[in-house]
Amino acid sequence: MPIDEARAFVPVRIAVLTVSDTRGIADDRSGDTLVARIEDAGHVLADRAIVRDDIDTIVARLHGWIDDDSIDCVITTGGTGVTGRDVTPEAVERVATKLIPGFGELFRWQSHAKIGTSTIQSRATACVARGTYIFALPGSTGAVKDGWDGILREQLDIRHQPCNFVELMPRLLER
């Protein structure tokens, strides 16, 4: 899709949350991949954290960032599968004001081209939570690349046409 070069780029302040019982900052390849892509695109890494697969812990971290005016968007990686410990989508739903079902649908559609029917195991999701975007990606490096390169890079660029998430940011809290 086209980029309108006449529009000025607007950096988005993005927090990255890795959800994992096993990873730390030293071996968080998916988080590192996401951070590199965010910064390469010209956005601001507003914060970064790793939390374990625990719904209350995830919800608490999300609430903290939603309430922080210096954060426009949260992107999570991990915890979107179907096992008992995978609770990121449930945490996102707990904080959501409005779900964005098309994000998960588009993610799985794109992923199908690469991993076939295995994409059905992904519960990638997104929402708006009190004026903050939240996008939940699976924990693999490939999934993070697919989610950023195939969806978020364009949707978080105000120059992307015909529309994008950034131009809607000033209106997310309107009634």
XYZ file of C-alpha atoms in Angstrom:
175
model
C 0.000 0.000 0.000
C 1.206 3.523 -0.692
C 3.039 5.822 1.683
C 2.107 9.507 1.364
C 5.554 11.141 1.427
C 3.909 14.582 1.717
C 2.806 13.731 5.274
C 5.295 14.066 8.112
C 6.203 10.851 9.929
C 4.895 10.728 13.518
C 6.870 8.476 15.869
C 4.707 6.264 18.066
C 5.822 5.581 21.647
C 5.705 1.796 21.964
C 6.202 -0.479 24.976
C 7.243 -4.098 24.375
C 6.119 -6.870 26.705
C 7.527 -10.376 26.448
C 5.412 -13.014 28.169
C 7.484 -16.056 29.087
C 8.262 -18.373 31.967
C 11.664 -19.220 30.522
C 13.142 -16.146 28.811
C 15.129 -13.310 30.297
C 16.395 -10.114 28.707
C 19.635 -11.858 27.641
C 17.837 -14.471 25.527
C 14.649 -12.676 24.450
C 15.201 -12.963 20.701
C 11.588 -12.146 19.812
C 11.608 -9.055 22.012
C 14.957 -8.005 20.541
C 13.608 -8.480 17.017
C 10.563 -6.376 17.788
C 12.602 -3.615 19.439
C 14.966 -3.463 16.452
C 12.079 -3.161 14.010
C 10.344 -0.492 16.105
C 13.494 1.617 16.301
C 14.452 1.034 12.646
C 11.025 2.363 11.638
C 11.688 5.571 13.588
C 9.407 4.902 16.546
C 10.327 5.320 20.213
C 10.818 2.353 22.532
C 8.948 3.758 25.537
C 9.540 0.772 27.834
C 10.268 -2.932 27.802
C 9.513 -5.716 30.259
C 9.413 -9.470 30.583
C 6.730 -11.076 32.727
C 5.821 -14.683 33.380
C 2.754 -16.408 31.952
C 0.400 -15.277 34.698
C -2.799 -13.436 33.827
C -2.781 -11.130 36.862
C 0.854 -10.168 36.276
C 0.214 -9.451 32.590
C -2.917 -7.417 33.389
C -1.048 -5.384 36.013
C 1.783 -4.571 33.569
C -0.738 -3.615 30.860
C -2.698 -1.357 33.239
C 0.529 0.402 34.217
C 1.330 1.175 30.598
C -2.267 2.071 29.669
C -2.251 4.632 32.481
C 1.094 6.093 31.351
C 0.506 9.049 29.025
C 3.972 8.603 27.528
C 2.945 5.265 25.959
C 0.741 5.147 22.849
C 0.927 1.458 22.072
C 1.895 -1.869 23.630
C 3.073 -4.856 21.616
C 3.304 -8.172 23.401
C 5.082 -11.312 22.289
C 4.322 -14.736 23.727
C 1.495 -16.457 25.538
C -0.931 -16.558 22.606
C -1.031 -20.317 22.056
C -3.529 -22.866 23.306
C -1.719 -24.452 26.238
C -2.819 -23.973 29.816
C -0.088 -21.383 30.494
C -0.959 -19.266 27.424
C -3.106 -16.468 28.862
C -2.073 -13.305 27.011
C -5.333 -13.027 24.993
C -7.352 -13.361 28.185
C -5.259 -10.620 29.811
C -5.768 -8.370 26.785
C -9.523 -8.950 26.929
C -9.560 -7.971 30.614
C -8.141 -4.519 29.858
C -9.845 -3.958 26.480
C -12.220 -1.113 25.787
C -12.684 -2.259 22.175
C -11.385 -5.408 20.525
C -9.831 -5.224 17.043
C -10.744 -8.679 15.676
C -9.360 -7.972 12.213
C -5.813 -7.922 13.579
C -5.845 -11.587 14.605
C -7.682 -12.565 11.456
C -5.145 -10.798 9.234
C -2.222 -12.179 11.225
C -3.446 -15.761 10.773
C -4.199 -15.192 7.085
C -0.631 -13.954 6.505
C 0.845 -16.685 8.660
C -1.020 -19.369 6.727
C 1.120 -18.623 3.673
C 4.225 -19.544 5.696
C 3.193 -22.245 8.163
C -0.044 -23.556 6.707
C -2.782 -24.786 8.987
C -0.502 -24.567 12.027
C -1.516 -20.908 12.159
C -4.802 -21.984 13.723
C -2.941 -22.459 17.015
C -2.242 -18.717 17.213
C -4.580 -16.514 19.201
C -2.957 -13.234 18.140
C -5.282 -10.424 19.124
C -5.528 -6.659 19.514
C -7.550 -3.998 21.234
C -7.824 -0.404 22.274
C -7.636 -0.021 26.049
C -8.527 3.431 27.359
C -6.867 5.114 24.400
C -3.843 2.803 24.116
C -3.405 0.249 21.341
C -2.409 -3.266 22.414
C -1.267 -5.881 19.898
C -0.550 -9.432 21.099
C 1.771 -11.487 18.884
C 2.954 -15.072 19.308
C 6.359 -15.630 20.899
C 8.368 -16.913 17.948
C 10.774 -14.632 16.145
C 9.099 -15.509 12.849
C 5.686 -14.527 14.189
C 7.039 -11.211 15.465
C 8.524 -10.497 12.041
C 5.240 -11.425 10.338
C 3.172 -9.263 12.679
C 5.437 -6.237 12.421
C 6.459 -6.479 8.761
C 3.052 -7.526 7.467
C 0.697 -5.392 9.589
C 2.094 -3.088 12.243
C 4.839 -1.375 10.237
C 2.200 0.083 7.921
C -0.611 0.580 10.420
C 1.663 2.443 12.841
C 2.872 4.809 10.101
C 0.677 7.903 9.725
C 1.769 8.190 6.097
C 0.222 4.806 5.184
C -2.778 5.190 2.890
C -5.703 4.890 2.700
C -5.846 4.769 6.509
C -3.851 3.767 9.578
C -4.073 3.449 13.354
C -1.940 6.529 14.071
C -4.324 9.040 12.512
C -7.066 7.677 14.794
C -5.072 8.101 18.016
C -6.423 11.587 18.857
C -9.975 10.216 18.624
C -9.644 6.987 20.611
C -11.129 8.479 23.790
C -13.947 10.473 22.188
C -17.521 9.795 23.206
